[in-house]
Amino acid sequence: SNLELIKMDPLTEKKWFLYINDHHEGPLSVSDIHERMKLGGAHQESFVWQEGMPTWQMIKERQELIH
């Protein structure tokens, strides 16, 4: 089904957490993060995390988030 395709798409899969100001938001998709970057709410040095990562990392350090 289409729903399964959407769920598997790495751009739309909501698995990222984004640290903004003094709180974190998520789960977000890569598209959500790019949208926030476009609107100025997040930037290259914003920290992100997903399950399986030992620590938070900057967006610019994550190949799959750079566009």
PDB file of N, CA, C and O in Angstrom:
ATOM      1  N   SER A   1       0.839  -1.201   0.000  1.00  0.00           N
ATOM      2  CA  SER A   1       0.000   0.000   0.000  1.00  0.00           C
ATOM      3  C   SER A   1       0.879   1.258   0.000  1.00  0.00           C
ATOM      4  O   SER A   1       2.056   1.207   0.333  1.00  0.00           O
ATOM      5  N   ASN A   2       0.289   2.370  -0.351  1.00  0.00           N
ATOM      6  CA  ASN A   2       1.009   3.643  -0.357  1.00  0.00           C
ATOM      7  C   ASN A   2       1.529   4.003   1.026  1.00  0.00           C
ATOM      8  O   ASN A   2       2.597   4.566   1.164  1.00  0.00           O
ATOM      9  N   LEU A   3       0.740   3.655   2.035  1.00  0.00           N
ATOM     10  CA  LEU A   3       1.115   3.984   3.401  1.00  0.00           C
ATOM     11  C   LEU A   3       2.448   3.339   3.765  1.00  0.00           C
ATOM     12  O   LEU A   3       3.306   3.957   4.375  1.00  0.00           O
ATOM     13  N   GLU A   4       2.628   2.081   3.352  1.00  0.00           N
ATOM     14  CA  GLU A   4       3.870   1.372   3.630  1.00  0.00           C
ATOM     15  C   GLU A   4       5.046   2.067   2.959  1.00  0.00           C
ATOM     16  O   GLU A   4       6.115   2.211   3.529  1.00  0.00           O
ATOM     17  N   LEU A   5       4.860   2.506   1.732  1.00  0.00           N
ATOM     18  CA  LEU A   5       5.914   3.210   0.994  1.00  0.00           C
ATOM     19  C   LEU A   5       6.313   4.482   1.727  1.00  0.00           C
ATOM     20  O   LEU A   5       7.488   4.783   1.880  1.00  0.00           O
ATOM     21  N   ILE A   6       5.320   5.219   2.185  1.00  0.00           N
ATOM     22  CA  ILE A   6       5.576   6.477   2.889  1.00  0.00           C
ATOM     23  C   ILE A   6       6.368   6.194   4.160  1.00  0.00           C
ATOM     24  O   ILE A   6       7.314   6.887   4.480  1.00  0.00           O
ATOM     25  N   LYS A   7       5.997   5.132   4.853  1.00  0.00           N
ATOM     26  CA  LYS A   7       6.640   4.803   6.113  1.00  0.00           C
ATOM     27  C   LYS A   7       8.115   4.439   5.901  1.00  0.00           C
ATOM     28  O   LYS A   7       8.953   4.739   6.734  1.00  0.00           O
ATOM     29  N   MET A   8       8.426   3.808   4.772  1.00  0.00           N
ATOM     30  CA  MET A   8       9.785   3.374   4.509  1.00  0.00           C
ATOM     31  C   MET A   8      10.665   4.474   3.932  1.00  0.00           C
ATOM     32  O   MET A   8      11.870   4.340   3.887  1.00  0.00           O
ATOM     33  N   ASP A   9      10.076   5.549   3.453  1.00  0.00           N
ATOM     34  CA  ASP A   9      10.845   6.613   2.815  1.00  0.00           C
ATOM     35  C   ASP A   9      11.685   7.343   3.856  1.00  0.00           C
ATOM     36  O   ASP A   9      11.142   7.914   4.795  1.00  0.00           O
ATOM     37  N   PRO A  10      13.027   7.334   3.720  1.00  0.00           N
ATOM     38  CA  PRO A  10      13.865   7.973   4.731  1.00  0.00           C
ATOM     39  C   PRO A  10      13.613   9.480   4.874  1.00  0.00           C
ATOM     40  O   PRO A  10      13.906  10.051   5.915  1.00  0.00           O
ATOM     41  N   LEU A  11      13.076  10.109   3.838  1.00  0.00           N
ATOM     42  CA  LEU A  11      12.810  11.548   3.931  1.00  0.00           C
ATOM     43  C   LEU A  11      11.569  11.856   4.758  1.00  0.00           C
ATOM     44  O   LEU A  11      11.468  12.914   5.361  1.00  0.00           O
ATOM     45  N   THR A  12      10.611  10.926   4.765  1.00  0.00           N
ATOM     46  CA  THR A  12       9.352  11.199   5.462  1.00  0.00           C
ATOM     47  C   THR A  12       9.199  10.398   6.757  1.00  0.00           C
ATOM     48  O   THR A  12       8.273  10.616   7.511  1.00  0.00           O
ATOM     49  N   GLU A  13      10.113   9.465   6.981  1.00  0.00           N
ATOM     50  CA  GLU A  13      10.047   8.658   8.197  1.00  0.00           C
ATOM     51  C   GLU A  13      10.367   9.538   9.406  1.00  0.00           C
ATOM     52  O   GLU A  13      11.404  10.196   9.445  1.00  0.00           O
ATOM     53  N   LYS A  14       9.461   9.559  10.370  1.00  0.00           N
ATOM     54  CA  LYS A  14       9.628  10.436  11.538  1.00  0.00           C
ATOM     55  C   LYS A  14      10.414   9.714  12.628  1.00  0.00           C
ATOM     56  O   LYS A  14       9.849   8.973  13.424  1.00  0.00           O
ATOM     57  N   LYS A  15      11.717   9.929  12.629  1.00  0.00           N
ATOM     58  CA  LYS A  15      12.557   9.234  13.609  1.00  0.00           C
ATOM     59  C   LYS A  15      13.603  10.152  14.230  1.00  0.00           C
ATOM     60  O   LYS A  15      14.369   9.727  15.078  1.00  0.00           O
ATOM     61  N   TRP A  16      13.638  11.408  13.822  1.00  0.00           N
ATOM     62  CA  TRP A  16      14.650  12.342  14.311  1.00  0.00           C
ATOM     63  C   TRP A  16      14.107  13.227  15.424  1.00  0.00           C
ATOM     64  O   TRP A  16      12.949  13.620  15.391  1.00  0.00           O
ATOM     65  N   PHE A  17      14.977  13.546  16.381  1.00  0.00           N
ATOM     66  CA  PHE A  17      14.645  14.533  17.396  1.00  0.00           C
ATOM     67  C   PHE A  17      15.591  15.709  17.201  1.00  0.00           C
ATOM     68  O   PHE A  17      16.765  15.528  16.896  1.00  0.00           O
ATOM     69  N   LEU A  18      15.042  16.900  17.319  1.00  0.00           N
ATOM     70  CA  LEU A  18      15.775  18.127  17.032  1.00  0.00           C
ATOM     71  C   LEU A  18      15.791  18.982  18.287  1.00  0.00           C
ATOM     72  O   LEU A  18      14.745  19.187  18.907  1.00  0.00           O
ATOM     73  N   TYR A  19      16.968  19.447  18.673  1.00  0.00           N
ATOM     74  CA  TYR A  19      17.079  20.284  19.867  1.00  0.00           C
ATOM     75  C   TYR A  19      17.073  21.752  19.442  1.00  0.00           C
ATOM     76  O   TYR A  19      17.938  22.187  18.692  1.00  0.00           O
ATOM     77  N   ILE A  20      16.052  22.486  19.894  1.00  0.00           N
ATOM     78  CA  ILE A  20      15.928  23.899  19.546  1.00  0.00           C
ATOM     79  C   ILE A  20      15.789  24.710  20.824  1.00  0.00           C
ATOM     80  O   ILE A  20      14.942  24.400  21.664  1.00  0.00           O
ATOM     81  N   ASN A  21      16.618  25.741  20.951  1.00  0.00           N
ATOM     82  CA  ASN A  21      16.605  26.584  22.147  1.00  0.00           C
ATOM     83  C   ASN A  21      16.788  25.725  23.392  1.00  0.00           C
ATOM     84  O   ASN A  21      17.852  25.193  23.610  1.00  0.00           O
ATOM     85  N   ASP A  22      15.736  25.566  24.188  1.00  0.00           N
ATOM     86  CA  ASP A  22      15.901  24.814  25.434  1.00  0.00           C
ATOM     87  C   ASP A  22      15.030  23.569  25.488  1.00  0.00           C
ATOM     88  O   ASP A  22      14.754  23.053  26.553  1.00  0.00           O
ATOM     89  N   HIS A  23      14.598  23.088  24.346  1.00  0.00           N
ATOM     90  CA  HIS A  23      13.761  21.881  24.351  1.00  0.00           C
ATOM     91  C   HIS A  23      14.004  21.084  23.080  1.00  0.00           C
ATOM     92  O   HIS A  23      14.571  21.599  22.124  1.00  0.00           O
ATOM     93  N   HIS A  24      13.573  19.824  23.093  1.00  0.00           N
ATOM     94  CA  HIS A  24      13.685  19.077  21.845  1.00  0.00           C
ATOM     95  C   HIS A  24      12.314  18.785  21.266  1.00  0.00           C
ATOM     96  O   HIS A  24      11.315  18.745  21.977  1.00  0.00           O
ATOM     97  N   GLU A  25      12.277  18.672  19.950  1.00  0.00           N
ATOM     98  CA  GLU A  25      11.048  18.411  19.215  1.00  0.00           C
ATOM     99  C   GLU A  25      11.205  17.113  18.449  1.00  0.00           C
ATOM    100  O   GLU A  25      12.287  16.778  17.993  1.00  0.00           O
ATOM    101  N   GLY A  26      10.097  16.415  18.294  1.00  0.00           N
ATOM    102  CA  GLY A  26      10.151  15.189  17.515  1.00  0.00           C
ATOM    103  C   GLY A  26       9.125  14.193  18.012  1.00  0.00           C
ATOM    104  O   GLY A  26       8.425  14.460  18.985  1.00  0.00           O
ATOM    105  N   PRO A  27       9.039  13.059  17.354  1.00  0.00           N
ATOM    106  CA  PRO A  27       9.896  12.682  16.228  1.00  0.00           C
ATOM    107  C   PRO A  27       9.572  13.459  14.948  1.00  0.00           C
ATOM    108  O   PRO A  27       8.415  13.765  14.691  1.00  0.00           O
ATOM    109  N   LEU A  28      10.611  13.769  14.195  1.00  0.00           N
ATOM    110  CA  LEU A  28      10.491  14.522  12.949  1.00  0.00           C
ATOM    111  C   LEU A  28      11.089  13.721  11.801  1.00  0.00           C
ATOM    112  O   LEU A  28      11.947  12.873  12.014  1.00  0.00           O
ATOM    113  N   SER A  29      10.653  14.054  10.603  1.00  0.00           N
ATOM    114  CA  SER A  29      11.260  13.459   9.416  1.00  0.00           C
ATOM    115  C   SER A  29      12.364  14.379   8.915  1.00  0.00           C
ATOM    116  O   SER A  29      12.473  15.534   9.340  1.00  0.00           O
ATOM    117  N   VAL A  30      13.183  13.879   7.992  1.00  0.00           N
ATOM    118  CA  VAL A  30      14.207  14.705   7.354  1.00  0.00           C
ATOM    119  C   VAL A  30      13.541  15.913   6.695  1.00  0.00           C
ATOM    120  O   VAL A  30      14.032  17.039   6.792  1.00  0.00           O
ATOM    121  N   SER A  31      12.398  15.677   6.046  1.00  0.00           N
ATOM    122  CA  SER A  31      11.665  16.779   5.408  1.00  0.00           C
ATOM    123  C   SER A  31      11.239  17.831   6.428  1.00  0.00           C
ATOM    124  O   SER A  31      11.322  19.028   6.155  1.00  0.00           O
ATOM    125  N   ASP A  32      10.772  17.379   7.599  1.00  0.00           N
ATOM    126  CA  ASP A  32      10.379  18.316   8.669  1.00  0.00           C
ATOM    127  C   ASP A  32      11.575  19.176   9.081  1.00  0.00           C
ATOM    128  O   ASP A  32      11.443  20.389   9.288  1.00  0.00           O
ATOM    129  N   ILE A  33      12.734  18.542   9.218  1.00  0.00           N
ATOM    130  CA  ILE A  33      13.933  19.268   9.638  1.00  0.00           C
ATOM    131  C   ILE A  33      14.336  20.288   8.581  1.00  0.00           C
ATOM    132  O   ILE A  33      14.647  21.435   8.901  1.00  0.00           O
ATOM    133  N   HIS A  34      14.291  19.883   7.309  1.00  0.00           N
ATOM    134  CA  HIS A  34      14.628  20.811   6.228  1.00  0.00           C
ATOM    135  C   HIS A  34      13.656  21.987   6.209  1.00  0.00           C
ATOM    136  O   HIS A  34      14.058  23.127   5.970  1.00  0.00           O
ATOM    137  N   GLU A  35      12.391  21.710   6.476  1.00  0.00           N
ATOM    138  CA  GLU A  35      11.376  22.766   6.527  1.00  0.00           C
ATOM    139  C   GLU A  35      11.711  23.766   7.635  1.00  0.00           C
ATOM    140  O   GLU A  35      11.659  24.970   7.442  1.00  0.00           O
ATOM    141  N   ARG A  36      12.083  23.239   8.809  1.00  0.00           N
ATOM    142  CA  ARG A  36      12.448  24.120   9.920  1.00  0.00           C
ATOM    143  C   ARG A  36      13.687  24.939   9.594  1.00  0.00           C
ATOM    144  O   ARG A  36      13.800  26.084   9.998  1.00  0.00           O
ATOM    145  N   MET A  37      14.630  24.347   8.874  1.00  0.00           N
ATOM    146  CA  MET A  37      15.842  25.072   8.492  1.00  0.00           C
ATOM    147  C   MET A  37      15.489  26.202   7.527  1.00  0.00           C
ATOM    148  O   MET A  37      16.030  27.301   7.614  1.00  0.00           O
ATOM    149  N   LYS A  38      14.571  25.922   6.640  1.00  0.00           N
ATOM    150  CA  LYS A  38      14.141  26.932   5.667  1.00  0.00           C
ATOM    151  C   LYS A  38      13.480  28.103   6.375  1.00  0.00           C
ATOM    152  O   LYS A  38      13.676  29.269   6.012  1.00  0.00           O
ATOM    153  N   LEU A  39      12.707  27.802   7.415  1.00  0.00           N
ATOM    154  CA  LEU A  39      11.984  28.846   8.150  1.00  0.00           C
ATOM    155  C   LEU A  39      12.857  29.516   9.206  1.00  0.00           C
ATOM    156  O   LEU A  39      12.437  30.456   9.860  1.00  0.00           O
ATOM    157  N   GLY A  40      14.077  29.009   9.396  1.00  0.00           N
ATOM    158  CA  GLY A  40      14.995  29.626  10.330  1.00  0.00           C
ATOM    159  C   GLY A  40      14.922  29.096  11.755  1.00  0.00           C
ATOM    160  O   GLY A  40      15.593  29.599  12.639  1.00  0.00           O
ATOM    161  N   GLY A  41      14.108  28.089  11.984  1.00  0.00           N
ATOM    162  CA  GLY A  41      13.988  27.529  13.332  1.00  0.00           C
ATOM    163  C   GLY A  41      15.130  26.593  13.690  1.00  0.00           C
ATOM    164  O   GLY A  41      15.405  26.348  14.862  1.00  0.00           O
ATOM    165  N   ALA A  42      15.799  26.069  12.671  1.00  0.00           N
ATOM    166  CA  ALA A  42      16.935  25.175  12.881  1.00  0.00           C
ATOM    167  C   ALA A  42      18.029  25.572  11.891  1.00  0.00           C
ATOM    168  O   ALA A  42      17.743  26.225  10.890  1.00  0.00           O
ATOM    169  N   HIS A  43      19.263  25.194  12.198  1.00  0.00           N
ATOM    170  CA  HIS A  43      20.375  25.525  11.300  1.00  0.00           C
ATOM    171  C   HIS A  43      21.409  24.406  11.331  1.00  0.00           C
ATOM    172  O   HIS A  43      21.244  23.421  12.052  1.00  0.00           O
ATOM    173  N   GLN A  44      22.470  24.541  10.558  1.00  0.00           N
ATOM    174  CA  GLN A  44      23.494  23.499  10.421  1.00  0.00           C
ATOM    175  C   GLN A  44      24.055  23.040  11.764  1.00  0.00           C
ATOM    176  O   GLN A  44      24.477  21.904  11.907  1.00  0.00           O
ATOM    177  N   GLU A  45      24.085  23.959  12.742  1.00  0.00           N
ATOM    178  CA  GLU A  45      24.667  23.628  14.041  1.00  0.00           C
ATOM    179  C   GLU A  45      23.634  23.155  15.061  1.00  0.00           C
ATOM    180  O   GLU A  45      23.989  22.913  16.216  1.00  0.00           O
ATOM    181  N   SER A  46      22.380  23.034  14.641  1.00  0.00           N
ATOM    182  CA  SER A  46      21.365  22.489  15.548  1.00  0.00           C
ATOM    183  C   SER A  46      21.666  21.012  15.803  1.00  0.00           C
ATOM    184  O   SER A  46      22.168  20.316  14.920  1.00  0.00           O
ATOM    185  N   PHE A  47      21.346  20.561  17.010  1.00  0.00           N
ATOM    186  CA  PHE A  47      21.623  19.170  17.370  1.00  0.00           C
ATOM    187  C   PHE A  47      20.435  18.260  17.073  1.00  0.00           C
ATOM    188  O   PHE A  47      19.281  18.633  17.279  1.00  0.00           O
ATOM    189  N   VAL A  48      20.761  17.064  16.589  1.00  0.00           N
ATOM    190  CA  VAL A  48      19.744  16.064  16.273  1.00  0.00           C
ATOM    191  C   VAL A  48      20.153  14.722  16.880  1.00  0.00           C
ATOM    192  O   VAL A  48      21.326  14.478  17.166  1.00  0.00           O
ATOM    193  N   TRP A  49      19.159  13.880  17.055  1.00  0.00           N
ATOM    194  CA  TRP A  49      19.402  12.539  17.586  1.00  0.00           C
ATOM    195  C   TRP A  49      18.334  11.597  17.054  1.00  0.00           C
ATOM    196  O   TRP A  49      17.205  12.000  16.805  1.00  0.00           O
ATOM    197  N   GLN A  50      18.729  10.342  16.857  1.00  0.00           N
ATOM    198  CA  GLN A  50      17.749   9.297  16.585  1.00  0.00           C
ATOM    199  C   GLN A  50      18.198   8.034  17.301  1.00  0.00           C
ATOM    200  O   GLN A  50      19.356   7.889  17.681  1.00  0.00           O
ATOM    201  N   GLU A  51      17.252   7.128  17.494  1.00  0.00           N
ATOM    202  CA  GLU A  51      17.514   5.845  18.135  1.00  0.00           C
ATOM    203  C   GLU A  51      18.757   5.199  17.521  1.00  0.00           C
ATOM    204  O   GLU A  51      18.909   5.172  16.305  1.00  0.00           O
ATOM    205  N   GLY A  52      19.644   4.727  18.392  1.00  0.00           N
ATOM    206  CA  GLY A  52      20.846   4.057  17.900  1.00  0.00           C
ATOM    207  C   GLY A  52      22.077   4.960  17.872  1.00  0.00           C
ATOM    208  O   GLY A  52      23.196   4.466  17.755  1.00  0.00           O
ATOM    209  N   MET A  53      21.877   6.270  17.975  1.00  0.00           N
ATOM    210  CA  MET A  53      23.015   7.188  18.022  1.00  0.00           C
ATOM    211  C   MET A  53      23.458   7.344  19.469  1.00  0.00           C
ATOM    212  O   MET A  53      22.617   7.560  20.337  1.00  0.00           O
ATOM    213  N   PRO A  54      24.776   7.242  19.742  1.00  0.00           N
ATOM    214  CA  PRO A  54      25.231   7.353  21.129  1.00  0.00           C
ATOM    215  C   PRO A  54      25.062   8.751  21.711  1.00  0.00           C
ATOM    216  O   PRO A  54      24.838   8.889  22.913  1.00  0.00           O
ATOM    217  N   THR A  55      25.181   9.776  20.878  1.00  0.00           N
ATOM    218  CA  THR A  55      25.044  11.148  21.366  1.00  0.00           C
ATOM    219  C   THR A  55      24.341  12.013  20.337  1.00  0.00           C
ATOM    220  O   THR A  55      24.189  11.615  19.178  1.00  0.00           O
ATOM    221  N   TRP A  56      23.935  13.197  20.775  1.00  0.00           N
ATOM    222  CA  TRP A  56      23.378  14.183  19.848  1.00  0.00           C
ATOM    223  C   TRP A  56      24.495  14.673  18.936  1.00  0.00           C
ATOM    224  O   TRP A  56      25.647  14.793  19.376  1.00  0.00           O
ATOM    225  N   GLN A  57      24.169  14.945  17.689  1.00  0.00           N
ATOM    226  CA  GLN A  57      25.148  15.463  16.735  1.00  0.00           C
ATOM    227  C   GLN A  57      24.568  16.658  16.000  1.00  0.00           C
ATOM    228  O   GLN A  57      23.349  16.789  15.893  1.00  0.00           O
ATOM    229  N   MET A  58      25.452  17.511  15.473  1.00  0.00           N
ATOM    230  CA  MET A  58      24.978  18.640  14.678  1.00  0.00           C
ATOM    231  C   MET A  58      24.468  18.152  13.330  1.00  0.00           C
ATOM    232  O   MET A  58      24.963  17.168  12.782  1.00  0.00           O
ATOM    233  N   ILE A  59      23.469  18.860  12.807  1.00  0.00           N
ATOM    234  CA  ILE A  59      22.902  18.518  11.502  1.00  0.00           C
ATOM    235  C   ILE A  59      24.005  18.382  10.462  1.00  0.00           C
ATOM    236  O   ILE A  59      24.013  17.448   9.673  1.00  0.00           O
ATOM    237  N   LYS A  60      24.984  19.302  10.492  1.00  0.00           N
ATOM    238  CA  LYS A  60      26.036  19.295   9.468  1.00  0.00           C
ATOM    239  C   LYS A  60      26.944  18.063   9.561  1.00  0.00           C
ATOM    240  O   LYS A  60      27.680  17.772   8.639  1.00  0.00           O
ATOM    241  N   GLU A  61      26.867  17.338  10.680  1.00  0.00           N
ATOM    242  CA  GLU A  61      27.677  16.131  10.846  1.00  0.00           C
ATOM    243  C   GLU A  61      26.969  14.881  10.334  1.00  0.00           C
ATOM    244  O   GLU A  61      27.564  13.812  10.264  1.00  0.00           O
ATOM    245  N   ARG A  62      25.695  15.021  10.005  1.00  0.00           N
ATOM    246  CA  ARG A  62      24.909  13.867   9.561  1.00  0.00           C
ATOM    247  C   ARG A  62      24.678  13.942   8.058  1.00  0.00           C
ATOM    248  O   ARG A  62      23.893  14.752   7.595  1.00  0.00           O
ATOM    249  N   GLN A  63      25.358  13.065   7.340  1.00  0.00           N
ATOM    250  CA  GLN A  63      25.306  13.066   5.883  1.00  0.00           C
ATOM    251  C   GLN A  63      23.873  13.064   5.353  1.00  0.00           C
ATOM    252  O   GLN A  63      23.538  13.763   4.410  1.00  0.00           O
ATOM    253  N   GLU A  64      23.004  12.261   5.990  1.00  0.00           N
ATOM    254  CA  GLU A  64      21.640  12.092   5.470  1.00  0.00           C
ATOM    255  C   GLU A  64      20.761  13.327   5.704  1.00  0.00           C
ATOM    256  O   GLU A  64      19.663  13.403   5.164  1.00  0.00           O
ATOM    257  N   LEU A  65      21.250  14.287   6.504  1.00  0.00           N
ATOM    258  CA  LEU A  65      20.457  15.487   6.767  1.00  0.00           C
ATOM    259  C   LEU A  65      20.923  16.696   5.949  1.00  0.00           C
ATOM    260  O   LEU A  65      20.262  17.718   5.910  1.00  0.00           O
ATOM    261  N   ILE A  66      22.101  16.568   5.328  1.00  0.00           N
ATOM    262  CA  ILE A  66      22.631  17.671   4.540  1.00  0.00           C
ATOM    263  C   ILE A  66      21.973  17.658   3.168  1.00  0.00           C
ATOM    264  O   ILE A  66      21.874  16.600   2.551  1.00  0.00           O
ATOM    265  N   HIS A  67      21.485  18.793   2.733  1.00  0.00           N
ATOM    266  CA  HIS A  67      20.849  18.803   1.401  1.00  0.00           C
ATOM    267  C   HIS A  67      21.211  20.072   0.658  1.00  0.00           C
ATOM    268  O   HIS A  67      21.778  20.997   1.214  1.00  0.00           O
TER     269      HIS A  67
END
